[in-house]
mmCIF file of C-alpha atoms and ligand atoms in Angstrom:
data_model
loop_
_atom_site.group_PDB
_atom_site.id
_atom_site.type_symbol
_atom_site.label_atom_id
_atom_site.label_comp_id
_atom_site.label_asym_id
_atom_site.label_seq_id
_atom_site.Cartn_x
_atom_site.Cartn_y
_atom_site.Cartn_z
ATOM 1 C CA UNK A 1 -8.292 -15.854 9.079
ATOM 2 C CA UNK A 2 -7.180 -13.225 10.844
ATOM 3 C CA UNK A 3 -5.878 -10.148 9.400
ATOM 4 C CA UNK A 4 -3.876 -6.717 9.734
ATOM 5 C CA UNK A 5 -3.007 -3.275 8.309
ATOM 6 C CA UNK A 6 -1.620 0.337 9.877
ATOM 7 C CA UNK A 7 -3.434 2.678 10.544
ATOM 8 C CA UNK A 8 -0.780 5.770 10.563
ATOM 9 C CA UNK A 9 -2.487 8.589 12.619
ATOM 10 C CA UNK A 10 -0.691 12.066 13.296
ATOM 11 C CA UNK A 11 -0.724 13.472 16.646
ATOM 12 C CA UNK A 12 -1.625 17.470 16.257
ATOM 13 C CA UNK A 13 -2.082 20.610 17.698
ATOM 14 C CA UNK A 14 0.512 20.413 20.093
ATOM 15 C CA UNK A 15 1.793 22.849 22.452
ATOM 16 C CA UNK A 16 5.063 23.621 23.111
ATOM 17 C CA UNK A 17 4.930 22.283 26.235
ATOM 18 C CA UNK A 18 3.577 18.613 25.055
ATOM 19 C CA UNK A 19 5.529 18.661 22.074
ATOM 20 C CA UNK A 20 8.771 19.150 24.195
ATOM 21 C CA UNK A 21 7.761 16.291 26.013
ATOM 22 C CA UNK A 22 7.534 14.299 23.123
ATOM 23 C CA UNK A 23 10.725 15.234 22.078
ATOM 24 C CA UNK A 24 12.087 14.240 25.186
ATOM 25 C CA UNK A 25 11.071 10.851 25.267
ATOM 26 C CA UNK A 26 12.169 10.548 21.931
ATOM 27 C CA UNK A 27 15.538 11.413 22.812
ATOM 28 C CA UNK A 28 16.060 9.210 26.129
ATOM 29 C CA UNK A 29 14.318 6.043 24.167
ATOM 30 C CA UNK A 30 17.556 7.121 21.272
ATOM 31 C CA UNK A 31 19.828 7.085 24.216
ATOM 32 C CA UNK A 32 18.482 3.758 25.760
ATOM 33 C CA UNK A 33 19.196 2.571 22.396
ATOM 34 C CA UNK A 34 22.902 2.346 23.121
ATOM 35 C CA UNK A 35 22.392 1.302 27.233
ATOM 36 C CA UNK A 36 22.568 -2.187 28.219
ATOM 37 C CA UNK A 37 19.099 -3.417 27.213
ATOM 38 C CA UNK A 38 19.104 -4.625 30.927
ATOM 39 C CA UNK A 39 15.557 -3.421 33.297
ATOM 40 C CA UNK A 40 17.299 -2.399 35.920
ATOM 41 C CA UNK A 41 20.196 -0.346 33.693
ATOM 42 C CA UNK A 42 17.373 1.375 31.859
ATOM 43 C CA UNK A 43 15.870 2.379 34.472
ATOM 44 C CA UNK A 44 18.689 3.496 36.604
ATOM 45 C CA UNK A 45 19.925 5.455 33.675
ATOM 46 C CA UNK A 46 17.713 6.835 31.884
ATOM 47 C CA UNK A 47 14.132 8.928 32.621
ATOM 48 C CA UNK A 48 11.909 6.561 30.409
ATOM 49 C CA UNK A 49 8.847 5.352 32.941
ATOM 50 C CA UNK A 50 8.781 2.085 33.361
ATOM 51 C CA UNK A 51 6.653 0.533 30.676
ATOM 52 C CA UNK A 52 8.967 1.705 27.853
ATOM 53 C CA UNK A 53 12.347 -0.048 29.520
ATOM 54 C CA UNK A 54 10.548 -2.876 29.896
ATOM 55 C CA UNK A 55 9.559 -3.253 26.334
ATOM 56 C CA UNK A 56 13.540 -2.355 25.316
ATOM 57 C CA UNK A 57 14.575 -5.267 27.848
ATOM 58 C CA UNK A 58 12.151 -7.400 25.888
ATOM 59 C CA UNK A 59 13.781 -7.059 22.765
ATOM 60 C CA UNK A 60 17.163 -7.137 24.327
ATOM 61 C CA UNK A 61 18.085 -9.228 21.245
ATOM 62 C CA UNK A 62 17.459 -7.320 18.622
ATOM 63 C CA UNK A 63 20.167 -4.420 18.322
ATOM 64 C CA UNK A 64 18.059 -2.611 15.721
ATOM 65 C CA UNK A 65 17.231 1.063 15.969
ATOM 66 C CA UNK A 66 13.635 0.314 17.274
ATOM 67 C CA UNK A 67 10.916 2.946 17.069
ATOM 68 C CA UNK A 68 9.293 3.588 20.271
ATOM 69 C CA UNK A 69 6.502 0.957 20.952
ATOM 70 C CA UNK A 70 3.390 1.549 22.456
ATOM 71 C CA UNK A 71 2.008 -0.766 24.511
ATOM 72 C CA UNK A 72 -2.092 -0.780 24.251
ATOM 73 C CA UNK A 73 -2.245 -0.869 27.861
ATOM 74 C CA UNK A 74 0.064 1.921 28.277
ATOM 75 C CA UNK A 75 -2.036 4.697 26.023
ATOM 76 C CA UNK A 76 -5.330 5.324 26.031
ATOM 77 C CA UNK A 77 -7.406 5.713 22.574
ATOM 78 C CA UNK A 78 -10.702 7.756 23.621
ATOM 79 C CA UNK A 79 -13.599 8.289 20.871
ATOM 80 C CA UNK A 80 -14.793 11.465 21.524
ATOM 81 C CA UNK A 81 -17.448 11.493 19.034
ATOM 82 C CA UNK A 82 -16.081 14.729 18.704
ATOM 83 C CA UNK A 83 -15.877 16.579 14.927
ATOM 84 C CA UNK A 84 -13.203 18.687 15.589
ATOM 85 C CA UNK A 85 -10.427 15.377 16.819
ATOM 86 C CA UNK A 86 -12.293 12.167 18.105
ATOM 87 C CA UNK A 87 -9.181 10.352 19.120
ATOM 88 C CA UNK A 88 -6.643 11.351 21.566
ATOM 89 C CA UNK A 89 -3.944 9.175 22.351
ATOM 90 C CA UNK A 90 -2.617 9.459 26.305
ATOM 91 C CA UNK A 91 0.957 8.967 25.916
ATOM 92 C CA UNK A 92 3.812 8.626 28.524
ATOM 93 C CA UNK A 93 6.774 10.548 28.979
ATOM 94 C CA UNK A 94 9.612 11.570 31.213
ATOM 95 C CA UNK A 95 7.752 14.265 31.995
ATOM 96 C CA UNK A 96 4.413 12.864 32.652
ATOM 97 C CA UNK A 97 1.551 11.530 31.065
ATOM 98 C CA UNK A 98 -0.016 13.803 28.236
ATOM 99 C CA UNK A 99 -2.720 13.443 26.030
ATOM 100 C CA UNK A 100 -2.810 14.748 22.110
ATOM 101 C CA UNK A 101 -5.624 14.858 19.716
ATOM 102 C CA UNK A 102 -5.154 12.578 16.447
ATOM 103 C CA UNK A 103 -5.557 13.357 12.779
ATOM 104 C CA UNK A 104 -6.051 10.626 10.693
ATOM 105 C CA UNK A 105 -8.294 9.422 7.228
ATOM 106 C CA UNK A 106 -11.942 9.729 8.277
ATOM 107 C CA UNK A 107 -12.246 6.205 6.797
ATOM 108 C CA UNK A 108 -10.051 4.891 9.586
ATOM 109 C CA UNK A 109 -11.349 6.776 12.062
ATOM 110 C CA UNK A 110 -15.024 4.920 11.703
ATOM 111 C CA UNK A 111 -12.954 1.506 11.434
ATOM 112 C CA UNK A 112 -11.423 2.512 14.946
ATOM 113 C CA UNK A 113 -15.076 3.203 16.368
ATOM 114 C CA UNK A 114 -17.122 0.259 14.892
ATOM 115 C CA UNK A 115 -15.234 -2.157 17.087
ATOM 116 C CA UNK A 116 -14.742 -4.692 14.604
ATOM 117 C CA UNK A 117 -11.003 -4.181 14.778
ATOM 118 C CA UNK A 118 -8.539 -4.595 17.818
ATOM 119 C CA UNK A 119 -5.504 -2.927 18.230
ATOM 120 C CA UNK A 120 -2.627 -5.513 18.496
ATOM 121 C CA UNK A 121 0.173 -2.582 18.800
ATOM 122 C CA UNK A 122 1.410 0.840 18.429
ATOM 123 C CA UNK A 123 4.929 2.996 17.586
ATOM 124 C CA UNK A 124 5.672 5.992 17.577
ATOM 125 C CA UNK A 125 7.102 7.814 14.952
ATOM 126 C CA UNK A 126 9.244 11.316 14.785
ATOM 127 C CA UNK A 127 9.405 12.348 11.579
ATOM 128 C CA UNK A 128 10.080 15.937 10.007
ATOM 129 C CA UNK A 129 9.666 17.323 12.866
ATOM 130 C CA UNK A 130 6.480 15.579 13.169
ATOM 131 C CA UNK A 131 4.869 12.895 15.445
ATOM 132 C CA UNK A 132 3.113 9.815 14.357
ATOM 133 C CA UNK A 133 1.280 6.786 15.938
ATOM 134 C CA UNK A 134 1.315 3.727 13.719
ATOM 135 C CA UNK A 135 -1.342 1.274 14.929
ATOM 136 C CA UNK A 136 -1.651 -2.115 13.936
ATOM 137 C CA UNK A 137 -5.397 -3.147 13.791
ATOM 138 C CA UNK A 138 -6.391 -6.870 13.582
ATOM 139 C CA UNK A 139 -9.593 -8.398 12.321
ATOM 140 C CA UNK A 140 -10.761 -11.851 11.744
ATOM 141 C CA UNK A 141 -12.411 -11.930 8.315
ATOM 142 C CA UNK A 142 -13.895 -15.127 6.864
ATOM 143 C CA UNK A 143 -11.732 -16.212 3.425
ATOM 144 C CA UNK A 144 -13.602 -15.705 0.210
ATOM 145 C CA UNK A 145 -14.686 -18.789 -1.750
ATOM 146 C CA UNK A 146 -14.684 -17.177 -4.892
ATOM 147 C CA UNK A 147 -17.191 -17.681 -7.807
ATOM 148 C CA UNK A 148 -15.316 -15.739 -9.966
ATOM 149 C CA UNK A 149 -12.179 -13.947 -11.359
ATOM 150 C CA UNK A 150 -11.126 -10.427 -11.655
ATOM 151 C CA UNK A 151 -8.344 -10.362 -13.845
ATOM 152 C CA UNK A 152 -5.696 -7.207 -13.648
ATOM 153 C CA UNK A 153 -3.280 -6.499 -16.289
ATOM 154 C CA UNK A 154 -0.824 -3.866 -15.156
ATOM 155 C CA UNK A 155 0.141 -2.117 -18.514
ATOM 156 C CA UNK A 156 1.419 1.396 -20.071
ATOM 157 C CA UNK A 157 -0.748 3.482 -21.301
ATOM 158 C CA UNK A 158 -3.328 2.328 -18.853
ATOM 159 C CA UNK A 159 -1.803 1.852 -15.173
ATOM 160 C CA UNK A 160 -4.243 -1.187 -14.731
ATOM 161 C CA UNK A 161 -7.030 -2.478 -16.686
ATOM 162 C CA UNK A 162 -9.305 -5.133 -15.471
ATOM 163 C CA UNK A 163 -12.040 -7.843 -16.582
ATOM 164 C CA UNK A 164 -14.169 -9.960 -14.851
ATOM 165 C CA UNK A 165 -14.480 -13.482 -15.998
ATOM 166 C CA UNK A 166 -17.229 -15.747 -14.625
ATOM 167 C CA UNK A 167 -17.383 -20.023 -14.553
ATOM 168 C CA UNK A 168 -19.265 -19.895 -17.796
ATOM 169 C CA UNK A 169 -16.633 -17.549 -19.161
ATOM 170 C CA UNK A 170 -18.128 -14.627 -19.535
ATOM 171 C CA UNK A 171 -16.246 -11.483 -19.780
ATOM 172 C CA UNK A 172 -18.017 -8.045 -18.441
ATOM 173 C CA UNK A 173 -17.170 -4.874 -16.677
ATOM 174 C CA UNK A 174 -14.392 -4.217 -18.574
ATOM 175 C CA UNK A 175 -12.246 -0.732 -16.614
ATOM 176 C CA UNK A 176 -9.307 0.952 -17.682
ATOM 177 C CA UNK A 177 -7.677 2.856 -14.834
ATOM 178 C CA UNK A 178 -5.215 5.484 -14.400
ATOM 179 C CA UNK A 179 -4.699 6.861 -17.859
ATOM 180 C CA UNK A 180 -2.886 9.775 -16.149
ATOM 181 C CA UNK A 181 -0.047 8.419 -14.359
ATOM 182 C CA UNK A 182 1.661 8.447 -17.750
ATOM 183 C CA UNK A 183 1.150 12.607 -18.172
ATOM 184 C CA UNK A 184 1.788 13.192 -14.548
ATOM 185 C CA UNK A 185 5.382 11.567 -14.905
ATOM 186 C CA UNK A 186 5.977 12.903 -18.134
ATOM 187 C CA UNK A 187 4.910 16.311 -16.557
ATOM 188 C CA UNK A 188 7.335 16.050 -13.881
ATOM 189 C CA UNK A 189 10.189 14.957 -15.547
ATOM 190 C CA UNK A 190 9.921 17.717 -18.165
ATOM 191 C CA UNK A 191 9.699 20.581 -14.756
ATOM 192 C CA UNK A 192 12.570 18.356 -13.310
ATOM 193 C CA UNK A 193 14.687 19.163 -16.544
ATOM 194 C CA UNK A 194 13.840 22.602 -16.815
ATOM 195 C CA UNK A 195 14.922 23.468 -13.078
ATOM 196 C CA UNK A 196 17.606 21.219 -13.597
ATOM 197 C CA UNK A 197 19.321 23.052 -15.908
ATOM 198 C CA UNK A 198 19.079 25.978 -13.109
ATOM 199 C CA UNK A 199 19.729 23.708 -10.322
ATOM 200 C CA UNK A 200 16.934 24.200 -8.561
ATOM 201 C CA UNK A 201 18.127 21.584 -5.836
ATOM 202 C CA UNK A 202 16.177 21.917 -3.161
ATOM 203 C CA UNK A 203 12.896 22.703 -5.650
ATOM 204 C CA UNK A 204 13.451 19.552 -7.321
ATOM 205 C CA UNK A 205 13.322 17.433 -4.470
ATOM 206 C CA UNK A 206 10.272 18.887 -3.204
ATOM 207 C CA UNK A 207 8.206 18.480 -6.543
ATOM 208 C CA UNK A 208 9.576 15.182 -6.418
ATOM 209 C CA UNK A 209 7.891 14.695 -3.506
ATOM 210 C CA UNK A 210 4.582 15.830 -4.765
ATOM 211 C CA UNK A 211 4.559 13.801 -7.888
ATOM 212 C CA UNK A 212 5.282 11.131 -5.171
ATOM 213 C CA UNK A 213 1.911 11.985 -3.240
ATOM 214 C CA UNK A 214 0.105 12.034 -6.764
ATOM 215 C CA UNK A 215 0.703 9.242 -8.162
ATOM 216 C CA UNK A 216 0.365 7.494 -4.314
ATOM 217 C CA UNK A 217 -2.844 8.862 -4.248
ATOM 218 C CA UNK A 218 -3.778 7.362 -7.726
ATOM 219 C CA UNK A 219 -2.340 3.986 -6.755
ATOM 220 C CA UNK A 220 -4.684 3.903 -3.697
ATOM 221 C CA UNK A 221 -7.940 5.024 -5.832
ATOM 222 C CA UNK A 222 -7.466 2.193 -8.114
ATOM 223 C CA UNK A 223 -6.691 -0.422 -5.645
ATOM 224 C CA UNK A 224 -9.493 0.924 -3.527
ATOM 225 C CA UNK A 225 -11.995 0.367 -7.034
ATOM 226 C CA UNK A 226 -10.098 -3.147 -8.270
ATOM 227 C CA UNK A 227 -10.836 -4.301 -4.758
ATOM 228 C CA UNK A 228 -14.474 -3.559 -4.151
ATOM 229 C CA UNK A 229 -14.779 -4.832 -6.922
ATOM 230 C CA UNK A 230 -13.431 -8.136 -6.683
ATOM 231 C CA UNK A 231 -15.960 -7.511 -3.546
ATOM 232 C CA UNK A 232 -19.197 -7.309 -5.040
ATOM 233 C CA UNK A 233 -18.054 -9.904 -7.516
ATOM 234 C CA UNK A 234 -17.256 -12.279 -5.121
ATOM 235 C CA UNK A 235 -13.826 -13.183 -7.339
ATOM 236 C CA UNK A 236 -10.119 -13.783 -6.873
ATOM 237 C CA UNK A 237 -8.056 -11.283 -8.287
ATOM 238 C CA UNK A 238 -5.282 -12.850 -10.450
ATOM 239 C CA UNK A 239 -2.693 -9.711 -10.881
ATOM 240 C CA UNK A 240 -0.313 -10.012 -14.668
ATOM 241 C CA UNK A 241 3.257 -10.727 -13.987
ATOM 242 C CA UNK A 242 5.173 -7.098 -13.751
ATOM 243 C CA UNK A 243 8.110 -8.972 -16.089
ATOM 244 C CA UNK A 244 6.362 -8.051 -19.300
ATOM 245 C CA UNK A 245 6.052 -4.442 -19.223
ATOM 246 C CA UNK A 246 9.457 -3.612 -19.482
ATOM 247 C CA UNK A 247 9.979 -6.051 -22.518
ATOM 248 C CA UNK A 248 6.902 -4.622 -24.286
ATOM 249 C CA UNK A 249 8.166 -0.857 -23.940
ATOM 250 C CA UNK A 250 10.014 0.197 -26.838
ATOM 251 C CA UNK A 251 12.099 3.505 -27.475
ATOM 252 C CA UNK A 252 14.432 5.387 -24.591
ATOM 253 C CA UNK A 253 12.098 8.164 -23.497
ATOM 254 C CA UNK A 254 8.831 5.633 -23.749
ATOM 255 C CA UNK A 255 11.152 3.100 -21.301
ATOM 256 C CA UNK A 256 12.037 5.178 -18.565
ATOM 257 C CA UNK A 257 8.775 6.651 -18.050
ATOM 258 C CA UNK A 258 8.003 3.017 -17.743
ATOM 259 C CA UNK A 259 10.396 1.824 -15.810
ATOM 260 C CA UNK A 260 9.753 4.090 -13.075
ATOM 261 C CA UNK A 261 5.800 3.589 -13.239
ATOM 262 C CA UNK A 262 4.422 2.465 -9.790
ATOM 263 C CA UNK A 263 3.253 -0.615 -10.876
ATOM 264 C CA UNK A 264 4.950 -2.478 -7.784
ATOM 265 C CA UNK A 265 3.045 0.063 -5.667
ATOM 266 C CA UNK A 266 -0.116 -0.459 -7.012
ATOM 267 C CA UNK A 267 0.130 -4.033 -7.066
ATOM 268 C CA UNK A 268 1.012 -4.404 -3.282
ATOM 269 C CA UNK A 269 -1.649 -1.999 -2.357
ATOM 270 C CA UNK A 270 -4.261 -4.056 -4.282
ATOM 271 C CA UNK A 271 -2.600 -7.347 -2.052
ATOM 272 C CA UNK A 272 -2.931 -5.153 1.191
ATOM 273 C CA UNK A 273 -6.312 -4.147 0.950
ATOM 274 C CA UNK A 274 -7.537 -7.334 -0.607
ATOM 275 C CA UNK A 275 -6.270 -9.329 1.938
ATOM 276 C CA UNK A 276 -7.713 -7.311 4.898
ATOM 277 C CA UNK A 277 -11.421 -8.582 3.172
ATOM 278 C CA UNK A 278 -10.373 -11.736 2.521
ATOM 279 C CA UNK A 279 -9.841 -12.006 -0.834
ATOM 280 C CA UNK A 280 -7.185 -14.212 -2.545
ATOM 281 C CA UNK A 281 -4.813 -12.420 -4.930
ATOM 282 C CA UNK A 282 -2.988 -14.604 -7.133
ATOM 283 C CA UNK A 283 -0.121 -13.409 -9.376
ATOM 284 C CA UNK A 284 0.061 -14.985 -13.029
ATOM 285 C CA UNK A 285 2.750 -14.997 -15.448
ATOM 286 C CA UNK A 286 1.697 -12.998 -18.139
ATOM 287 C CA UNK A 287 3.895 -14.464 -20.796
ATOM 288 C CA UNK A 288 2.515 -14.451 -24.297
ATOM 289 C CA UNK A 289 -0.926 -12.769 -22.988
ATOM 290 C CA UNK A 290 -0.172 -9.528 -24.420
ATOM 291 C CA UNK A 291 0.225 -11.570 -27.674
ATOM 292 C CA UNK A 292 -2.219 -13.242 -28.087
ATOM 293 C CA UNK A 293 -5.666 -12.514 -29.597
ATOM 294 C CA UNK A 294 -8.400 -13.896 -26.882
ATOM 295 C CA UNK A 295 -10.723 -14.035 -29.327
ATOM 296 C CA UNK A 296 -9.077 -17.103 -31.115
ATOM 297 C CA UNK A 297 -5.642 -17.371 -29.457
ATOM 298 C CA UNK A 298 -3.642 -17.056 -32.781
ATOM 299 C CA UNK A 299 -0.596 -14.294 -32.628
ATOM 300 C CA UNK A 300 -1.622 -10.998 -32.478
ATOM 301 C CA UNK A 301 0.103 -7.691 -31.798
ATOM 302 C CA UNK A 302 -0.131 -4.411 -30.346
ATOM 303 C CA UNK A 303 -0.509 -1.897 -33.071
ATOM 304 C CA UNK A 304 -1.141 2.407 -32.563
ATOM 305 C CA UNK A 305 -2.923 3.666 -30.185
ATOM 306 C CA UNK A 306 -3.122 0.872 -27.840
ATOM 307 C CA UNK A 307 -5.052 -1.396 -29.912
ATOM 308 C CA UNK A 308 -4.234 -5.040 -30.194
ATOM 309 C CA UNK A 309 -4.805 -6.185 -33.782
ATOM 310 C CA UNK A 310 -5.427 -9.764 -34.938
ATOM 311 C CA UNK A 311 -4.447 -11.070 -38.127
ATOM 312 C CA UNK A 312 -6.392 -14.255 -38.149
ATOM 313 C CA UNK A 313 -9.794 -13.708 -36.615
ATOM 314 C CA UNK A 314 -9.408 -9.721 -37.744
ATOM 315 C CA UNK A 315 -10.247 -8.857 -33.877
ATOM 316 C CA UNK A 316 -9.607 -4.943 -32.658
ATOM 317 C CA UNK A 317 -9.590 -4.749 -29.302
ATOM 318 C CA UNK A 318 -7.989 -2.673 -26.602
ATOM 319 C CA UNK A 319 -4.641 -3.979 -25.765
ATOM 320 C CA UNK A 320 -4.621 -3.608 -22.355
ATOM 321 C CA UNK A 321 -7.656 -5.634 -21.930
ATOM 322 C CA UNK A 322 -7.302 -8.001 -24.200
ATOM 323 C CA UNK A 323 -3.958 -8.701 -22.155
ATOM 324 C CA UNK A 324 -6.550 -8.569 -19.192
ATOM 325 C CA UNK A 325 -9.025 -11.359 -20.886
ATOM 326 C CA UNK A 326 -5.960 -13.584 -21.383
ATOM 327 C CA UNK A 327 -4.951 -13.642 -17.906
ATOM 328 C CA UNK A 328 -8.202 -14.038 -16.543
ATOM 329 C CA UNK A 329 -8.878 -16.693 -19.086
ATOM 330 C CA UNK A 330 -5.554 -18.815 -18.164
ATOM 331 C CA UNK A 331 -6.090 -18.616 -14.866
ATOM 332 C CA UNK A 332 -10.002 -19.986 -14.833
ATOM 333 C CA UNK A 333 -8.613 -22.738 -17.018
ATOM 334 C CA UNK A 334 -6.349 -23.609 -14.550
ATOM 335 C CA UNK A 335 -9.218 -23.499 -11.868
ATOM 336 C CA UNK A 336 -11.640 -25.271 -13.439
ATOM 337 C CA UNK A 337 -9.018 -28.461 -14.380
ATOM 338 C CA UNK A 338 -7.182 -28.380 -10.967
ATOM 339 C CA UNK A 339 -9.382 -27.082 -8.742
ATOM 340 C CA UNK A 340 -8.784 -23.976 -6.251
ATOM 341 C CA UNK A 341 -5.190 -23.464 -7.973
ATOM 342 C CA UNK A 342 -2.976 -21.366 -5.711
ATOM 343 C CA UNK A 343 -6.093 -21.109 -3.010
ATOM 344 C CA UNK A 344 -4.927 -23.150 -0.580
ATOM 345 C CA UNK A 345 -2.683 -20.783 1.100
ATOM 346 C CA UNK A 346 -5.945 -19.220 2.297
ATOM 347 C CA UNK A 347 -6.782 -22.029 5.214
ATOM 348 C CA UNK A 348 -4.297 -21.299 7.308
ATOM 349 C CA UNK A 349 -4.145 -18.399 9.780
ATOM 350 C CA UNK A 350 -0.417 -17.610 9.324
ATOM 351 C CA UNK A 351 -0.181 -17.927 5.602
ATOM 352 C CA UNK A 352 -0.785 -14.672 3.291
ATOM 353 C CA UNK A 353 -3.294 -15.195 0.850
ATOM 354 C CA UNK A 354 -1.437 -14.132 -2.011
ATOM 355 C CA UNK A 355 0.801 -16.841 -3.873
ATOM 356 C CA UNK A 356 2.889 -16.889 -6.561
ATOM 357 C CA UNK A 357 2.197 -19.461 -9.740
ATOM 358 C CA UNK A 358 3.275 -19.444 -13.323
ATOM 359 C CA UNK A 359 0.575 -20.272 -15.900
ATOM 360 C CA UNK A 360 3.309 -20.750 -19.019
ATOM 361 C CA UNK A 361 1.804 -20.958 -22.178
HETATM 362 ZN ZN1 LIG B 1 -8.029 -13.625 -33.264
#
């Protein structure tokens, strides 16, 4: 199965010099935009070498705004080995060939020199003032035949929490993550009030921005853990429906913060990384599972302080994992009487591995 991601790398340290030629290819690729997407035409009229009107007459069809693509063939990525910037990029302008150093997460930097990745393609990106490459790595990675399940349950108080369920149904490891989205929203929103009321435009946008980062940066810790996990474990990782949340949240204030929870972030980043190792994700309906007791499966409910409270077995447990437990649990039910259940889309090269079923009651 082969397999891809972005690596988004900035390109720093530039002199006036390079970064004016930057500009200026940004500028004649905007104006090209508008040209005939004909060779010939581009190259007659405008200063873009020759590489980049040939890649706008391939794509005469699509009348998009394109970003500027970079061809591998036309840069050159050198390692260094270098501490200070391994990478530079060799980049092609109007004005000549130039060569900039790259910033980007250390992480991806050691993916770039192990050589287990390729690099299919590249844009660049002006942004803020800024320039970006955005390169799209491939890998082949062998799909997971899983001998387990690592059940998510994206909740409230908890961002995620998670359980892993074995064959013989065994629950262990169970990990509550992200307990401080919830203040860091609630933070914000209080400071966006406050300056609000002084209209504090331009302040407000900009914390908004950092609570942005924050809770980004949160979102890609826990994915980052869910997902090694489901690593070691050798499981699938069978993700609660998002529906529920919003019906379980109760009271105005208690919704909103809710409601705007990155939930959908953190679930696609746990689909993104998961699927560059290989691992299936499968999303459940999570109807009833915050409901019911896991213990015995009678009616439950959520009482204070997170706890789920059963009237018929007399079980306290958390709520967020017991909601966990029950996904986990419906789905291996559903494995072990149908077989791989919403696997399949893992043969193929093409498909994504993650697929959508409902386990209903
Ligand atoms: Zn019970």
């Amino acid at each position: 199965m082969l397999v891809s991601k972005t690596i988004r790398a900035e390109l720093y340290g530039l002199t006036r010099f390079k970064r004016k030629l930057l500009e200026d290819l940004q500028a004649e690729w905007d104006r090209a935009q508008a040209l005939e997407r004909d060779y010939r035409t581009l190259r007659e009229q405008t200063r873009l070498p020759s590489y980049y009107c040939r890649a706008l007459a391939w794509k005469a069809g699509d009348r998009r705004k394109a970003p500027i693509l970079i061809d591998k063939d036309s840069f050159k990525l050198t390692d260094t080995g270098n501490r200070f910037a391994r990478f530079f990029v060799s980049v092609s302008t109007p004005g000549g060939r130039i060569w900039c150093p790259l910033r980007m997460w250390r992480s991806h930097e050691e993916l770039l020199s192990s050589g287990r990745v390729e690099i299919s393609d590249s844009q660049l990106v002006h942004r803020n003032g800024r320039f970006f490459l955005h390169l799209t790595v491939k890998r082949r990675v062998k799909p997971m035949r899983p001998s387990g399940v690592l059940a998510v349950d994206l909740g409230e108080r908890f961002l995620a929490a998670s359980v892993a369920l074995q064959k013989e149904a065994n629950i262990t490891s169970p990990k509550l993550y992200g307990k401080e989205a919830r203040g860091i929203r609630r933070h914000y929103a209080w400071l966006r009030k406050r300056l609000g009321e002084r209209k504090l435009l331009r302040v407000i946008k900009r914390i908004g921005r950092t609570e942005r980062r924050r809770i980004d940066d949160l979102c890609h810790k826990i994915s980052r853990a869910i997902v090694s996990e489901a690593k070691e474990r050798n499981s699938v990782i069978v993700i609660g429906d998002l529906k529920g949340i919003r019906k379980r949240a109760k009271g105005r204030r208690f919704r909103r913060i809710v409601h705007s929870m990155p939930h959908h972030r953190l679930s696609r980043y746990i689909e993104y990384k998961a699927l560059w190792e290989g691992i299936p994700v499968v999303h459940a309906g999570e109807a009833y599972t915050s409901r019911t007791c896991h213990r015995c499966g009678n009616e439950g409910r959520r009482v204070s302080q997170g706890f789920f409270k059963c009237p018929s077995c007399g079980l306290e447990y958390n709520a967020d994992l017991n909601g966990a437990i029950n996904i986990g649990e419906r789905f291996l039910g559903h494995w072990l009487r149908d077989g791989a259940v919403g696997l399949s889309a893992l043969e193929g090269d093409s498909e994504p591995p993650s697929t959508e079923i409902g386990l209903r009651g």
